[in-house]
Structures are given as structure tokens and as C-alpha cells.
Short mmCIF file of C-alpha atoms in Angstrom, two decimals:
data_model
loop_
_atom_site.label_atom_id
_atom_site.label_comp_id
_atom_site.label_asym_id
_atom_site.label_seq_id
_atom_site.Cartn_x
_atom_site.Cartn_y
_atom_site.Cartn_z
CA GLN A 26 53.44 71.26 124.62
CA VAL A 27 56.36 73.68 124.49
CA GLN A 28 58.94 73.94 121.74
CA LEU A 29 62.27 75.60 122.47
CA VAL A 30 64.76 76.97 119.95
CA GLU A 31 68.17 78.25 121.03
CA SER A 32 70.24 80.74 119.06
CA GLY A 33 73.26 82.98 119.51
CA GLY A 34 76.04 80.43 119.77
CA GLY A 35 79.28 80.72 117.86
CA LEU A 36 83.04 81.03 118.02
CA VAL A 37 84.53 83.64 120.34
CA GLN A 38 87.96 84.36 121.77
CA ALA A 39 88.67 83.90 125.45
CA GLY A 40 87.52 86.95 127.38
CA GLY A 41 84.75 87.67 124.90
CA SER A 42 80.98 87.68 125.31
CA LEU A 43 77.95 86.03 123.79
CA ILE A 44 74.22 86.24 124.38
CA LEU A 45 72.20 83.07 123.94
CA SER A 46 68.47 83.26 123.35
CA CYS A 47 65.83 80.59 123.77
CA ALA A 48 62.55 81.23 122.01
CA ALA A 49 59.57 79.26 123.25
CA SER A 50 56.25 78.48 121.65
CA GLY A 51 53.09 78.06 123.68
CA ARG A 52 51.12 80.41 125.87
CA THR A 53 52.09 78.56 129.04
CA PHE A 54 55.76 79.51 128.74
CA ARG A 55 55.33 82.30 131.24
CA ASN A 56 54.33 79.75 133.90
CA TYR A 57 57.46 77.64 133.56
CA PRO A 58 60.75 77.92 135.38
CA MET A 59 63.55 77.71 132.83
CA GLY A 60 67.07 76.35 132.90
CA TRP A 61 70.26 76.50 130.87
CA PHE A 62 72.51 73.45 130.69
CA ARG A 63 75.61 72.58 128.72
CA GLN A 64 77.37 69.47 127.53
CA ALA A 65 80.97 69.24 126.44
CA PRO A 66 82.28 66.31 124.38
CA GLY A 67 82.70 63.22 126.52
CA LYS A 68 81.08 64.83 129.54
CA GLU A 69 77.66 64.71 131.14
CA ARG A 70 75.16 67.50 130.70
CA GLU A 71 75.60 70.00 133.50
CA PHE A 72 73.60 72.81 135.04
CA VAL A 73 74.55 76.36 134.11
CA ALA A 74 71.77 78.67 135.26
CA ALA A 75 68.05 78.77 136.02
CA ILE A 76 65.31 81.31 136.50
CA SER A 77 61.90 81.26 138.16
CA TRP A 78 58.70 81.68 136.17
CA ASP A 79 58.50 85.38 136.88
CA GLY A 80 62.21 86.13 136.73
CA GLY A 81 62.29 87.04 140.38
CA SER A 82 64.74 84.34 141.39
CA THR A 83 67.80 82.96 139.64
CA ALA A 84 70.60 80.51 140.28
CA SER A 85 73.88 79.75 138.56
CA ALA A 86 76.62 77.17 138.79
CA ASP A 87 79.74 78.10 140.72
CA SER A 88 81.80 77.76 137.55
CA VAL A 89 79.91 80.61 135.85
CA LYS A 90 78.91 82.75 138.80
CA GLY A 91 79.78 86.39 138.25
CA ARG A 92 80.25 85.82 134.50
CA PHE A 93 76.89 84.49 133.24
CA THR A 94 73.47 86.05 133.80
CA VAL A 95 70.11 84.47 133.07
CA SER A 96 67.03 86.58 132.35
CA ARG A 97 63.65 86.25 130.67
CA ALA A 98 61.07 88.31 128.82
CA ASN A 99 57.72 86.58 129.18
CA THR A 100 56.05 89.03 126.80
CA LYS A 101 58.47 87.77 124.14
CA ASN A 102 58.41 84.12 125.22
CA THR A 103 62.19 84.25 125.44
CA VAL A 104 64.86 83.43 127.99
CA TYR A 105 68.43 84.70 127.70
CA LEU A 106 71.89 83.74 128.88
CA GLN A 107 74.38 86.59 128.89
CA MET A 108 77.89 85.11 128.93
CA ASN A 109 80.86 87.36 129.72
CA SER A 110 84.56 86.69 130.29
CA LEU A 111 84.29 83.44 128.40
CA LYS A 112 86.90 80.76 128.96
CA PRO A 113 87.95 77.81 126.79
CA GLU A 114 86.39 75.49 129.38
CA ASP A 115 83.00 77.07 128.60
CA THR A 116 83.10 75.36 125.21
CA ALA A 117 80.03 73.12 124.94
CA VAL A 118 76.62 72.71 123.39
CA TYR A 119 74.21 74.86 125.38
CA TYR A 120 70.60 73.80 125.91
CA CYS A 121 67.63 75.59 127.34
CA ALA A 122 64.93 73.63 129.13
CA ALA A 123 61.45 74.21 130.52
CA LYS A 124 60.10 72.73 133.73
CA SER A 125 56.34 72.24 133.49
CA SER A 126 55.67 71.08 137.04
CA GLY A 127 55.91 73.29 140.10
CA THR A 128 56.92 76.91 140.35
CA ASP A 129 60.52 76.53 141.48
CA TYR A 130 63.46 76.06 139.15
CA SER A 131 65.80 73.11 139.55
CA THR A 132 69.49 72.40 138.94
CA ARG A 133 68.70 68.81 137.96
CA THR A 134 68.33 67.84 134.30
CA GLN A 135 65.70 65.24 135.26
CA ALA A 136 63.36 67.96 136.51
CA TYR A 137 62.93 69.51 133.07
CA ASP A 138 60.39 68.27 130.56
CA TYR A 139 61.12 70.19 127.39
CA TRP A 140 64.49 70.76 125.74
CA GLY A 141 65.80 72.72 122.81
CA GLN A 142 68.09 71.29 120.16
CA GLY A 143 71.13 73.09 121.53
CA THR A 144 73.53 75.72 120.22
CA GLN A 145 77.31 75.33 120.00
CA VAL A 146 79.56 77.72 121.89
CA THR A 147 83.27 77.48 121.17
CA VAL A 148 85.79 79.60 123.05
CA SER A 149 89.30 79.76 121.62
CA SER A 150 92.36 80.46 123.73
#
């Protein structure tokens, strides 16, 4: 069992930056690929970024490529999402997720078994 807790969300002006953190409990965290997703009001949850179990491979959605960076520190049981050049359309609740099966990350929400409670990111214009 893995419990995930996101933090770092808030209100920021367009062009600003935020760093989201996802703290995980459980010794098996280091074995799990991790993903970041977001959900805006009235929209489906969408993929943002993902990282392999060892941090050696990452992926990001086209909408955030070049602006967002995912990383992890397995010794701290934490995964991060560095968000730069934020835009109003980035406003959403951001969730981290852990994938307990396989070694590859996924862009699909259905592939992830454990989810955090989410943290709100609001970008004002």
C-alpha cells in the first residue's frame, strides 16, 4: 500500500513558477513509476508528466513540454513537478499517482493504482 500526499500548489501570476511535491509512504515507492495528472473544472483528468522508477526516463504532455519538468528523489520518497512559464490554462487540480505494476511509466490514468488527494494550482492572467 502506498499513500501519496501532494503539496506546493497555490495562486500564481501568468509567467510565474511553482514546484509541486508528492511525498509517498511505503518502502516500495522506489520501485514504482510515477505520474502527474491534472483536472480542470468540467474536464477529464489528463496526463501531464511521468517518470520511470529510477528517474532515468521521463515523458511530458505536449501542452507542458519545455515548461514542466518531472523528477524524483527515491531516498526522500518524493517526486517533484517543476512548473515554469505558467499559463492560465494550466489552472487545475494536480494529482500524483503511482503505478505498482511493471517498470515503465504510462500516460493513461487507468494504469495507475494509487492517487494523492490533489493540490490546486491557479494561474491568474
